[in-house]
Short mmCIF file of N, CA and C in Angstrom, two decimals:
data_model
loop_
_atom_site.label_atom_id
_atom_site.label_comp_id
_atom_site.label_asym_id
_atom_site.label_seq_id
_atom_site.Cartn_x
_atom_site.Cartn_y
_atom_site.Cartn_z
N UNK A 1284 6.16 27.48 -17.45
CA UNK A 1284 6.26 26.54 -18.55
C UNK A 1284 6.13 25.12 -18.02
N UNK A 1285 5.50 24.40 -18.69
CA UNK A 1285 5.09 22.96 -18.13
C UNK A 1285 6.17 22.03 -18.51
N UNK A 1286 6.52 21.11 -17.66
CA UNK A 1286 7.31 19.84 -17.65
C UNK A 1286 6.84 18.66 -18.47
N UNK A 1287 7.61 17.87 -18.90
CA UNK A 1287 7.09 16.57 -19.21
C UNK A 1287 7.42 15.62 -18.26
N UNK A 1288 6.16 14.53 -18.35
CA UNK A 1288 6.53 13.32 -17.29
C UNK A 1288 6.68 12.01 -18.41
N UNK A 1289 7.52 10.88 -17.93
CA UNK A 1289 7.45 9.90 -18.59
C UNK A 1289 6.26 9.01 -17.91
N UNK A 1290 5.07 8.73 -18.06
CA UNK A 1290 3.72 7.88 -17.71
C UNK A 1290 3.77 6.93 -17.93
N UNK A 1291 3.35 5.77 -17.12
CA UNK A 1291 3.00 4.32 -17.42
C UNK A 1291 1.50 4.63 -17.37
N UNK A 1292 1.13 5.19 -17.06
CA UNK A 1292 -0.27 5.48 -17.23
C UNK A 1292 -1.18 6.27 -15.92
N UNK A 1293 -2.52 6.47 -15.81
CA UNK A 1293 -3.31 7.34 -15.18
C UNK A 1293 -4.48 6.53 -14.61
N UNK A 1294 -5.12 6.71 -13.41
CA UNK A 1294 -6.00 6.20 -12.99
C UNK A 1294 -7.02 7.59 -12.47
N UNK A 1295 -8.24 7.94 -13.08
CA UNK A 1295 -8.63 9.06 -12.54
C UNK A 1295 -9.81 8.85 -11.52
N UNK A 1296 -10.14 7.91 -10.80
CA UNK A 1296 -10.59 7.49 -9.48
C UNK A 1296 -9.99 6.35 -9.21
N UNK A 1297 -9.36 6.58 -7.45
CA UNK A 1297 -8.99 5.52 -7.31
C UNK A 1297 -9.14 6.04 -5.60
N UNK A 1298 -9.39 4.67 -4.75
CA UNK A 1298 -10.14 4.89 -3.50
C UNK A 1298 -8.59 3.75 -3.04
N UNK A 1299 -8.27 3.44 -3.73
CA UNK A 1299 -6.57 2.07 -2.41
C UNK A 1299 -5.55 2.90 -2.77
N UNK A 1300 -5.33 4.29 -3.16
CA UNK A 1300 -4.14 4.79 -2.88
C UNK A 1300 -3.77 6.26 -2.20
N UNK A 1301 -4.40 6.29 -1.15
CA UNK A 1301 -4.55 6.87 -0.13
C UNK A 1301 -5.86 7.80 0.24
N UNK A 1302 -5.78 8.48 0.99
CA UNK A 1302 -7.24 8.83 1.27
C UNK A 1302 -8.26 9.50 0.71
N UNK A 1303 -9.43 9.26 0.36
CA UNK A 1303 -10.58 9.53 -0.27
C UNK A 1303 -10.30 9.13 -1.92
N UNK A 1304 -11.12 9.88 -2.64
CA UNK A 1304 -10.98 10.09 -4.38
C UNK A 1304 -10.04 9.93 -4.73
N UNK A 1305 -8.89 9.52 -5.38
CA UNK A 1305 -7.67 10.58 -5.82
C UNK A 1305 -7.50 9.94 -7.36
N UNK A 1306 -6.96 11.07 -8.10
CA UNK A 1306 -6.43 11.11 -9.02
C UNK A 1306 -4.63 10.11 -9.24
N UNK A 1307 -4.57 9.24 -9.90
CA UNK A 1307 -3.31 8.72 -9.64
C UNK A 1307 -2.45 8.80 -10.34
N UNK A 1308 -1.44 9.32 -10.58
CA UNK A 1308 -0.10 8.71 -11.89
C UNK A 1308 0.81 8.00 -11.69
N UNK A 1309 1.04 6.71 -12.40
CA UNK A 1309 1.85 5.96 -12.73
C UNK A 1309 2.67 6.31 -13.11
N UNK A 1310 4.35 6.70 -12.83
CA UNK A 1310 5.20 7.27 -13.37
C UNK A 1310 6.13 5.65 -14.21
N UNK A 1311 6.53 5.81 -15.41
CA UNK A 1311 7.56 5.10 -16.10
C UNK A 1311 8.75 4.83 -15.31
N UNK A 1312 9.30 3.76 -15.28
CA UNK A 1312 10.91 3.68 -14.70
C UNK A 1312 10.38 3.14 -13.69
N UNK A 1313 11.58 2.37 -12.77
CA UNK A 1313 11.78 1.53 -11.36
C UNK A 1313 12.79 1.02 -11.29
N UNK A 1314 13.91 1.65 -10.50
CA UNK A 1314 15.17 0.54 -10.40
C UNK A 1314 14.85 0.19 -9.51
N UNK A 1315 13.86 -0.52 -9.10
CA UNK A 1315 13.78 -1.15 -7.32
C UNK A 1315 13.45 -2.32 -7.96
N UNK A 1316 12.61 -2.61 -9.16
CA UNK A 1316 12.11 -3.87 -9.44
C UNK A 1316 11.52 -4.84 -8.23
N UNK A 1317 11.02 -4.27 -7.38
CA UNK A 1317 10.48 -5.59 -6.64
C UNK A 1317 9.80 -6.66 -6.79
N UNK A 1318 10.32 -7.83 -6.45
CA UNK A 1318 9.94 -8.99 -6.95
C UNK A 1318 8.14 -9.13 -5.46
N UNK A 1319 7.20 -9.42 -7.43
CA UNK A 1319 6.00 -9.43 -6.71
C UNK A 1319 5.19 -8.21 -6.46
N UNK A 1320 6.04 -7.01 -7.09
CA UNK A 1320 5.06 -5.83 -7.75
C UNK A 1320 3.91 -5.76 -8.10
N UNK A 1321 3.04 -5.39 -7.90
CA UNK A 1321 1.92 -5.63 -8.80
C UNK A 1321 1.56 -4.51 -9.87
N UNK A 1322 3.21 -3.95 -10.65
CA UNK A 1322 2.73 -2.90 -11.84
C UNK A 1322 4.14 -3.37 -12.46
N UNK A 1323 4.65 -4.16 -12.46
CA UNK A 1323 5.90 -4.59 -13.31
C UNK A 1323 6.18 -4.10 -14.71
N UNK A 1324 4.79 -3.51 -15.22
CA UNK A 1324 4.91 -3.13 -16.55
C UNK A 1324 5.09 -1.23 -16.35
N UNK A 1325 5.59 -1.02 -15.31
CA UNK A 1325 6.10 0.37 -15.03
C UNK A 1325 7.55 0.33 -14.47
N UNK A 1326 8.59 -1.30 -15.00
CA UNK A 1326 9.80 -1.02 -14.55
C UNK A 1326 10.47 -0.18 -15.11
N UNK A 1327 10.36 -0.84 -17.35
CA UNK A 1327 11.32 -0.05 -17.78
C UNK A 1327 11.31 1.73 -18.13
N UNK A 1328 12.63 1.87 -17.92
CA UNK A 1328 12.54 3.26 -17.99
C UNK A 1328 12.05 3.45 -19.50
N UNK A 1329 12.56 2.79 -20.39
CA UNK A 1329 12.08 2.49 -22.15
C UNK A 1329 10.36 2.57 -22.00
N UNK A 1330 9.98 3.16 -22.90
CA UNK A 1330 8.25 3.37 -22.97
C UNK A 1330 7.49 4.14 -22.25
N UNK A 1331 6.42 4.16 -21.79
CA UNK A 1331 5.85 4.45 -21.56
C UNK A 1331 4.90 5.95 -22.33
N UNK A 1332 4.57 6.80 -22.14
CA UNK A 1332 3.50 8.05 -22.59
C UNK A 1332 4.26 8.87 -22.21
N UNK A 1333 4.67 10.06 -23.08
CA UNK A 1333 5.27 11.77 -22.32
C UNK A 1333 4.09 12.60 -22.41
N UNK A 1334 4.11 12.84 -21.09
CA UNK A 1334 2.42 13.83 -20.93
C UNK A 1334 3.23 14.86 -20.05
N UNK A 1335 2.53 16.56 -20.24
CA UNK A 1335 2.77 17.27 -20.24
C UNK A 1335 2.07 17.67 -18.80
N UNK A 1336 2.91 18.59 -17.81
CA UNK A 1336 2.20 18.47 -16.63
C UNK A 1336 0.85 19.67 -16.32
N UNK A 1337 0.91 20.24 -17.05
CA UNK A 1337 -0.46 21.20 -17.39
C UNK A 1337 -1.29 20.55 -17.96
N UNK A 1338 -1.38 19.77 -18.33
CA UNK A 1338 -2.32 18.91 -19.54
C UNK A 1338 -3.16 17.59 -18.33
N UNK A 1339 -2.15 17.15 -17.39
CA UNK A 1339 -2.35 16.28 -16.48
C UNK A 1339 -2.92 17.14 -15.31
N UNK A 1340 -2.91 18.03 -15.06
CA UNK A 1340 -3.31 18.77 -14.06
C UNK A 1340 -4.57 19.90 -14.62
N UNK A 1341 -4.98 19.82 -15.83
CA UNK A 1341 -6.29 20.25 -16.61
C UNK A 1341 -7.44 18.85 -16.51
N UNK A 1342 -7.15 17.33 -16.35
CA UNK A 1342 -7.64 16.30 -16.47
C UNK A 1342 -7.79 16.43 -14.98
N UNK A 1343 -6.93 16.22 -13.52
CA UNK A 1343 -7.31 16.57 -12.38
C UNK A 1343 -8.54 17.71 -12.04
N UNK A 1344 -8.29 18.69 -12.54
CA UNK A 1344 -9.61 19.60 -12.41
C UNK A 1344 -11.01 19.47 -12.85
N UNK A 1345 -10.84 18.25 -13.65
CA UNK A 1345 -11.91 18.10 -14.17
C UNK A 1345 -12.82 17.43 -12.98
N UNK A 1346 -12.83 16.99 -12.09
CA UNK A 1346 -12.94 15.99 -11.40
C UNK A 1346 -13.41 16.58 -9.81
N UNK A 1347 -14.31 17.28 -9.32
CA UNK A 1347 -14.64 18.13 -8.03
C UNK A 1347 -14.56 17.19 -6.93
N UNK A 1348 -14.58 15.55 -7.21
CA UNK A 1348 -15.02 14.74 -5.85
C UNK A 1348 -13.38 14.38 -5.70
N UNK A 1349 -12.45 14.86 -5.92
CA UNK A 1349 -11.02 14.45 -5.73
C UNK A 1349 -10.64 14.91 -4.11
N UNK A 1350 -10.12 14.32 -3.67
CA UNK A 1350 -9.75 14.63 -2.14
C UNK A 1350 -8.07 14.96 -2.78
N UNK A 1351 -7.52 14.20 -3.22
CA UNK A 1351 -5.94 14.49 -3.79
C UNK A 1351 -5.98 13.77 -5.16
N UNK A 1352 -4.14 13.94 -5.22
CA UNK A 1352 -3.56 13.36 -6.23
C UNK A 1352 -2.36 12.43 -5.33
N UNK A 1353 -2.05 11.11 -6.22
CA UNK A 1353 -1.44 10.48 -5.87
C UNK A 1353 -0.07 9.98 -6.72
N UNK A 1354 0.71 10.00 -6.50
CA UNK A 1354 1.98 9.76 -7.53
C UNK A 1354 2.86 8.54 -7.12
N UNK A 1355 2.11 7.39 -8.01
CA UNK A 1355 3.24 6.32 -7.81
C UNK A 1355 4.17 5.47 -8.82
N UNK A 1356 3.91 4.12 -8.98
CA UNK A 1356 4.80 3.84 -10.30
C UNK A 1356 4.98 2.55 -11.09
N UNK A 1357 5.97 2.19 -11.25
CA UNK A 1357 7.64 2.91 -11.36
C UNK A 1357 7.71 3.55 -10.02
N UNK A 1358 9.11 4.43 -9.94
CA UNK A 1358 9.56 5.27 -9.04
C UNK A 1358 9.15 6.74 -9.23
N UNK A 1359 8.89 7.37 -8.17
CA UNK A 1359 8.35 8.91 -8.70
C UNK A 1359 9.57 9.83 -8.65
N UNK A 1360 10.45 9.21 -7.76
CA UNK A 1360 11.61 10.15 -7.54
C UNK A 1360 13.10 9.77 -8.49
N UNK A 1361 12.24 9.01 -9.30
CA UNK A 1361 13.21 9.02 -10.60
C UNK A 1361 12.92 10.23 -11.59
N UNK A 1362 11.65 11.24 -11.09
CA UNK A 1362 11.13 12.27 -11.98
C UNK A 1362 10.82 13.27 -11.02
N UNK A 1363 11.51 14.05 -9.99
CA UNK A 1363 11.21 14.40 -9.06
C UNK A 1363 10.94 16.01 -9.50
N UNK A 1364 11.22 16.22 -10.65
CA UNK A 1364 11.27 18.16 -11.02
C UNK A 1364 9.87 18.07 -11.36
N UNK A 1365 9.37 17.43 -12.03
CA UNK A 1365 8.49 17.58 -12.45
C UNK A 1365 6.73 17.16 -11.77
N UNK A 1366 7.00 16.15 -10.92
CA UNK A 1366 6.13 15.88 -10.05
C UNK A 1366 6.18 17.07 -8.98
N UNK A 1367 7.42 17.56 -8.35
CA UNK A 1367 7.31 18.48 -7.39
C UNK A 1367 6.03 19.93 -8.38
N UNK A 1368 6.56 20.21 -9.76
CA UNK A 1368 5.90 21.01 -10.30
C UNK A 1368 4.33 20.53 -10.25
N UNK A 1369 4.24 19.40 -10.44
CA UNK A 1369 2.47 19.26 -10.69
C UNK A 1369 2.12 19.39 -9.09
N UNK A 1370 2.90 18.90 -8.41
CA UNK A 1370 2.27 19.00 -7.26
C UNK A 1370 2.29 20.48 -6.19
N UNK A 1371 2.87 21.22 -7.02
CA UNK A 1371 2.25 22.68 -6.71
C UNK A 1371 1.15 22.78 -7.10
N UNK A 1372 1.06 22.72 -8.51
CA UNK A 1372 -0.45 23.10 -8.90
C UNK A 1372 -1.70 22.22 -8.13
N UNK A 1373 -1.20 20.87 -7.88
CA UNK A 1373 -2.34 19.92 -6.91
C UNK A 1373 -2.64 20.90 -5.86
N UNK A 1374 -1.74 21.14 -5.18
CA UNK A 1374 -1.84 22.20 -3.27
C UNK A 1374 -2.49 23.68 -4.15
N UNK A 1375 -2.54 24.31 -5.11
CA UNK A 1375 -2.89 25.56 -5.77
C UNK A 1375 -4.70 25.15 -5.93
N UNK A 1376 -4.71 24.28 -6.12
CA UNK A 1376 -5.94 23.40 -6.19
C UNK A 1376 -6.71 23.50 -5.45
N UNK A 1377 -6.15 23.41 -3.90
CA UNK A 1377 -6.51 22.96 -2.46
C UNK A 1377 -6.64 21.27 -2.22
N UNK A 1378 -6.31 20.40 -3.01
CA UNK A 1378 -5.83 18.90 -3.03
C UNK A 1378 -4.92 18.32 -2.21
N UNK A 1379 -4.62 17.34 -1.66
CA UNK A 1379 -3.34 16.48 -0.86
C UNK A 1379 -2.27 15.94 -2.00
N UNK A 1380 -1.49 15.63 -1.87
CA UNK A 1380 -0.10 14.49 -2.60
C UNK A 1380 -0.14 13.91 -1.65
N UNK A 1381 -0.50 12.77 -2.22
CA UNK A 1381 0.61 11.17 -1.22
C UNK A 1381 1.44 10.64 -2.46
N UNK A 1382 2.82 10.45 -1.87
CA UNK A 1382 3.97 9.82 -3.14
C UNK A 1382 4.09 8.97 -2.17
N UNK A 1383 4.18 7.49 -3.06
CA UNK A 1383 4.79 6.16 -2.96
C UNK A 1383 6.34 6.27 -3.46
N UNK A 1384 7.18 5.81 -2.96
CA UNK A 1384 8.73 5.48 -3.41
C UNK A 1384 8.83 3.71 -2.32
N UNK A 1385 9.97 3.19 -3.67
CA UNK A 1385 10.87 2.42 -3.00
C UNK A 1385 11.59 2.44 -2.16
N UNK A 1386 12.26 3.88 -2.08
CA UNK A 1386 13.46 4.36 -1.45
C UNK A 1386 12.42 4.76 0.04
N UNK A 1387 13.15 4.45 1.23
CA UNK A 1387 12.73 5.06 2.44
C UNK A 1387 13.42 6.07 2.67
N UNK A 1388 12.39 7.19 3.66
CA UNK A 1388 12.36 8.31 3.87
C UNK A 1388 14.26 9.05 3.89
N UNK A 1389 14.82 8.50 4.83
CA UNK A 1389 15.92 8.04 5.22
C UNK A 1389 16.65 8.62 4.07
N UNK A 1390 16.62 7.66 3.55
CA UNK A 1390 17.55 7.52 1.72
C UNK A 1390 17.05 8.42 0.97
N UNK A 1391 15.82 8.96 1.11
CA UNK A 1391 15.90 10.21 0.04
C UNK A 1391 16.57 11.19 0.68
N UNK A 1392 15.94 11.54 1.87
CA UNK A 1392 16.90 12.70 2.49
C UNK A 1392 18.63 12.78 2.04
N UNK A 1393 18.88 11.62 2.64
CA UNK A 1393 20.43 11.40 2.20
C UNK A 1393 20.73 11.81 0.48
N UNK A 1394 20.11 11.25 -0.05
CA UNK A 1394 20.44 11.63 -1.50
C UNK A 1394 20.83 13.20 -1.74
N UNK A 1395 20.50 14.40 -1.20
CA UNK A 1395 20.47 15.81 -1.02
C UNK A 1395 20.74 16.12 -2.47
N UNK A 1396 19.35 15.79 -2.88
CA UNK A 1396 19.40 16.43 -4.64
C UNK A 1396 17.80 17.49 -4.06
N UNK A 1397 18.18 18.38 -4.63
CA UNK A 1397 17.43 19.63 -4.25
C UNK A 1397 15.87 19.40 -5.26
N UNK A 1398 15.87 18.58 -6.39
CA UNK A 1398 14.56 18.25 -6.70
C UNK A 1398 14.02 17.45 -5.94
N UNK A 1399 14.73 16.29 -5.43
CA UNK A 1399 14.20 15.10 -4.69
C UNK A 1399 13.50 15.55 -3.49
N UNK A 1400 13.97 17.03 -2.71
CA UNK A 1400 13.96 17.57 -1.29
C UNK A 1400 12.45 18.50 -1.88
N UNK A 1401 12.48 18.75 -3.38
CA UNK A 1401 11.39 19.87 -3.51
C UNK A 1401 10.14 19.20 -3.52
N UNK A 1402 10.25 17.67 -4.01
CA UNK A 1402 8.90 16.78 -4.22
C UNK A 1402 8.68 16.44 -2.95
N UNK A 1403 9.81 16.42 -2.11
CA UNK A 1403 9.11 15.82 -0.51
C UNK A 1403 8.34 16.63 0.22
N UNK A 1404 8.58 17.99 -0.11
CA UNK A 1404 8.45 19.40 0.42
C UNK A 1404 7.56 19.60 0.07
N UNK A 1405 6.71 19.06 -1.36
CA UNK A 1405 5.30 19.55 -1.84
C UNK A 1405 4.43 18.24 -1.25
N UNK A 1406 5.13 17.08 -0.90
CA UNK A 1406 3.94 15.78 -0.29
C UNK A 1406 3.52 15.78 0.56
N UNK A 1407 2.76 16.22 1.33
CA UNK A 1407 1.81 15.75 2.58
C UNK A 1407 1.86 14.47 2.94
N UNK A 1408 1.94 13.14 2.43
CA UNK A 1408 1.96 11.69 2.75
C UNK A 1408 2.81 11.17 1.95
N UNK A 1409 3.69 10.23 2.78
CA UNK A 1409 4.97 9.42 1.85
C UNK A 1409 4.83 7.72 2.26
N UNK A 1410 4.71 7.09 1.38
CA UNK A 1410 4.45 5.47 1.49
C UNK A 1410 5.74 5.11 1.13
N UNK A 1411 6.41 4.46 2.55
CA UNK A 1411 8.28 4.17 1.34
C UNK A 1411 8.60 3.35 1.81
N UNK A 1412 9.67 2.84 1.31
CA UNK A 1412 9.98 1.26 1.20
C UNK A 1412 9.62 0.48 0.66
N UNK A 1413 10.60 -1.02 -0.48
CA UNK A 1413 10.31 -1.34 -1.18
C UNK A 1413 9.10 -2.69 -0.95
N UNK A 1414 8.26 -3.09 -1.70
CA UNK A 1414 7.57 -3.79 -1.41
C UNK A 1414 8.57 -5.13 -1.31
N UNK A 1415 8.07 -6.60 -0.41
CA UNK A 1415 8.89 -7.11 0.18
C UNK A 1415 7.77 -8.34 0.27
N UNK A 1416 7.82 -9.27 -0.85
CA UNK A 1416 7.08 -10.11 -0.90
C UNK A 1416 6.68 -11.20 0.09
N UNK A 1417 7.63 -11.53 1.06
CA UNK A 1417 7.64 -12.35 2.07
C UNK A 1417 6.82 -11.01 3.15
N UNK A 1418 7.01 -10.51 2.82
CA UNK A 1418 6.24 -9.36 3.90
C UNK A 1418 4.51 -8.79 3.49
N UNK A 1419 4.52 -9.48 2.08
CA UNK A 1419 3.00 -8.71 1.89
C UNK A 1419 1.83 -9.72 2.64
N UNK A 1420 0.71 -8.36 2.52
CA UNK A 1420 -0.15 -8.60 3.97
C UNK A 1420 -1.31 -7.28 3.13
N UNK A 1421 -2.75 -8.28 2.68
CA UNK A 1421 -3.23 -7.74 1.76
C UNK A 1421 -4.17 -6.62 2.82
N UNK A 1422 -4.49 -7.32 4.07
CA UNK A 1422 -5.30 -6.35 4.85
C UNK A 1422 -4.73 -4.92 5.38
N UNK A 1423 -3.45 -4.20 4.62
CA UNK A 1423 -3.34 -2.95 5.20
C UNK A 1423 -3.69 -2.36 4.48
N UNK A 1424 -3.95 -1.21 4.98
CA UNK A 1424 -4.33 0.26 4.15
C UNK A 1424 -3.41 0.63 3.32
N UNK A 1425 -3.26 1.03 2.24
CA UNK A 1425 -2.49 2.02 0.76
C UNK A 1425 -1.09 1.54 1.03
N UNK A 1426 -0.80 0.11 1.36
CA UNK A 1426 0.50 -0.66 0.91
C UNK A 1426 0.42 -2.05 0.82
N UNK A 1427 1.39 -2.55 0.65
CA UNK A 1427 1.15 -4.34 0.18
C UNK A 1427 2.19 -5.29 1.40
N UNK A 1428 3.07 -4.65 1.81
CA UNK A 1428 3.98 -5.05 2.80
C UNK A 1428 4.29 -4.81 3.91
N UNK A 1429 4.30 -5.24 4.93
CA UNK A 1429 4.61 -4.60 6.19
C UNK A 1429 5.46 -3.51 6.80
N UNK A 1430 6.63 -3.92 6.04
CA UNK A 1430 7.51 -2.81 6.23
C UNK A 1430 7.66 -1.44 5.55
N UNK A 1431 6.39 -1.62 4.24
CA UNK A 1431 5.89 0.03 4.04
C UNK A 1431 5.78 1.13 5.03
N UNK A 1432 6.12 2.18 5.18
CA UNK A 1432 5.33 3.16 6.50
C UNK A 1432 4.60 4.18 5.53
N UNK A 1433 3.24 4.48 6.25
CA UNK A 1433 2.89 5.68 5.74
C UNK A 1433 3.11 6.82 6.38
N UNK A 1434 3.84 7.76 6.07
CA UNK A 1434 4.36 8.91 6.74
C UNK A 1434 3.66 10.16 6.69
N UNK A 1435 3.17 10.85 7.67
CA UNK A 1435 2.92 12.32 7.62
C UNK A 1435 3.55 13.50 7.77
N UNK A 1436 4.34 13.64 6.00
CA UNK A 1436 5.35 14.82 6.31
C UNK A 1436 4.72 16.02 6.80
N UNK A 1437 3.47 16.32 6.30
CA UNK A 1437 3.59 17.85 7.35
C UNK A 1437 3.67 17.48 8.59
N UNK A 1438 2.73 16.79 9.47
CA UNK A 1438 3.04 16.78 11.05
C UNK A 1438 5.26 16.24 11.45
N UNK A 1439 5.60 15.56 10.24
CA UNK A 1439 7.58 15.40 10.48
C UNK A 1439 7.68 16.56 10.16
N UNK A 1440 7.18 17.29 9.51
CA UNK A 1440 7.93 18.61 9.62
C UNK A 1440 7.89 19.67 10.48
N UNK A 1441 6.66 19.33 10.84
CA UNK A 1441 5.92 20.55 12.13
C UNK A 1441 6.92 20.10 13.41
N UNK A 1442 7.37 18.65 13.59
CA UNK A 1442 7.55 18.40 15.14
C UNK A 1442 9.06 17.87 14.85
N UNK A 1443 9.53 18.06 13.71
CA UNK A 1443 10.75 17.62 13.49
C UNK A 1443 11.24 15.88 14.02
N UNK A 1444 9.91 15.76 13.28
CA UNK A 1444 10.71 13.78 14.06
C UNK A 1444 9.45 13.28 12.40
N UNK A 1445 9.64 11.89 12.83
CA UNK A 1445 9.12 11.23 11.94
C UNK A 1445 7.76 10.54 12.57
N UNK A 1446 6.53 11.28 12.02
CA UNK A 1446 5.65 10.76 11.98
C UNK A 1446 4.78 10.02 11.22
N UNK A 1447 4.29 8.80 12.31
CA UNK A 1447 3.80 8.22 11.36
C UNK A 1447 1.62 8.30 10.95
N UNK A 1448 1.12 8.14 9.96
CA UNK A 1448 -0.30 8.24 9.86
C UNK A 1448 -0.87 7.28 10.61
N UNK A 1449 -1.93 7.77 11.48
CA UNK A 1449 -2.81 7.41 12.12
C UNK A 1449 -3.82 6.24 11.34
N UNK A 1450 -3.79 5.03 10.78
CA UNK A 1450 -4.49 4.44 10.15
C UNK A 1450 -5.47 3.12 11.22
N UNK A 1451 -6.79 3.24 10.41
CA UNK A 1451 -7.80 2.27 11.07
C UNK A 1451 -7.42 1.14 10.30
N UNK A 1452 -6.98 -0.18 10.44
CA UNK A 1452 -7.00 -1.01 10.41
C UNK A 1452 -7.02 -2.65 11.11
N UNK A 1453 -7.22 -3.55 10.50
CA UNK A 1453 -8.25 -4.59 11.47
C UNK A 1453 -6.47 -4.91 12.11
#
């Protein structure tokens, strides 16, 4: 049975949020509010679209040049049952997840809410930490701030440490 997500909205090509094609969702909500966001209109939890996660993952298939799906926001792990669900069907696919959060790696772990642990468990790539306006720096790859990391949970999970993605940049 399919989940609902609360949406700020959908981007169905997008090449700056992580690697190749990807399909993107904007999830509703953000208690991080970072000052200097550049999606501010995905703080409040009030509004946004309830889309159904079979319905969002019928619009992904449509689409053969997709390398992944990408889930950012708002916060994604303010909706973590339900993204972990689409993002089975993404990997059922043969597709990647990269999730963006505010929260670093660290702090979700700590949180030990068993949805939060199931969406990390379905992501292949985690972009975390809050954006940090004195820190943004437009020339990196799929973040805005320095102290973003992009993380490669399968290889942290394979070697039990925290790795980080191999990125070309100037």
């Amino acid at each position: 049975m399919a989940s609902e997500l609360n949406v700020c909205g959908v981007e169905p090509e997008s090449i700056v949020d992580g690697r190749g094609i990807r399909f993107v969702v904007f999830v509703q909500g953000c208690p991080h509010r970072c000052p200097g966001c550049h999606n501010p209109q995905s703080h409040p939890f009030e509004g946004g679209t309830v889309m159904n996660t079979d319905d969002l993952f019928r619009r992904i298939r449509e689409n053969p040049l997709l390398r992944g799906v990408t889930f950012s926001g708002g916060e994604p792990f303010c909706q973590p049952g339900p993204l972990a669900e689409l993002a089975s069907l993404v990997h059922s696919a043969g597709l990647d997840v990269t999730t963006y959060s505010g929260y670093r790696y660290e702090e979700l772990l700590a949180m030990r809410d068993p949805e939060v642990k199931d969406l990390l468990d379905r992501t292949d790539v985690l972009v975390d930490g809050p954006f940090l306006q004195e820190q943004k720096d437009l020339t990196l790859l799929f973040r805005g701030s320095r102290n973003q990391r992009v993380i490669d949970l399968n290889e942290s999970r394979r070697l039990h440490q925290l790795v980080l993605e191999k990125l070309e940049e100037n």
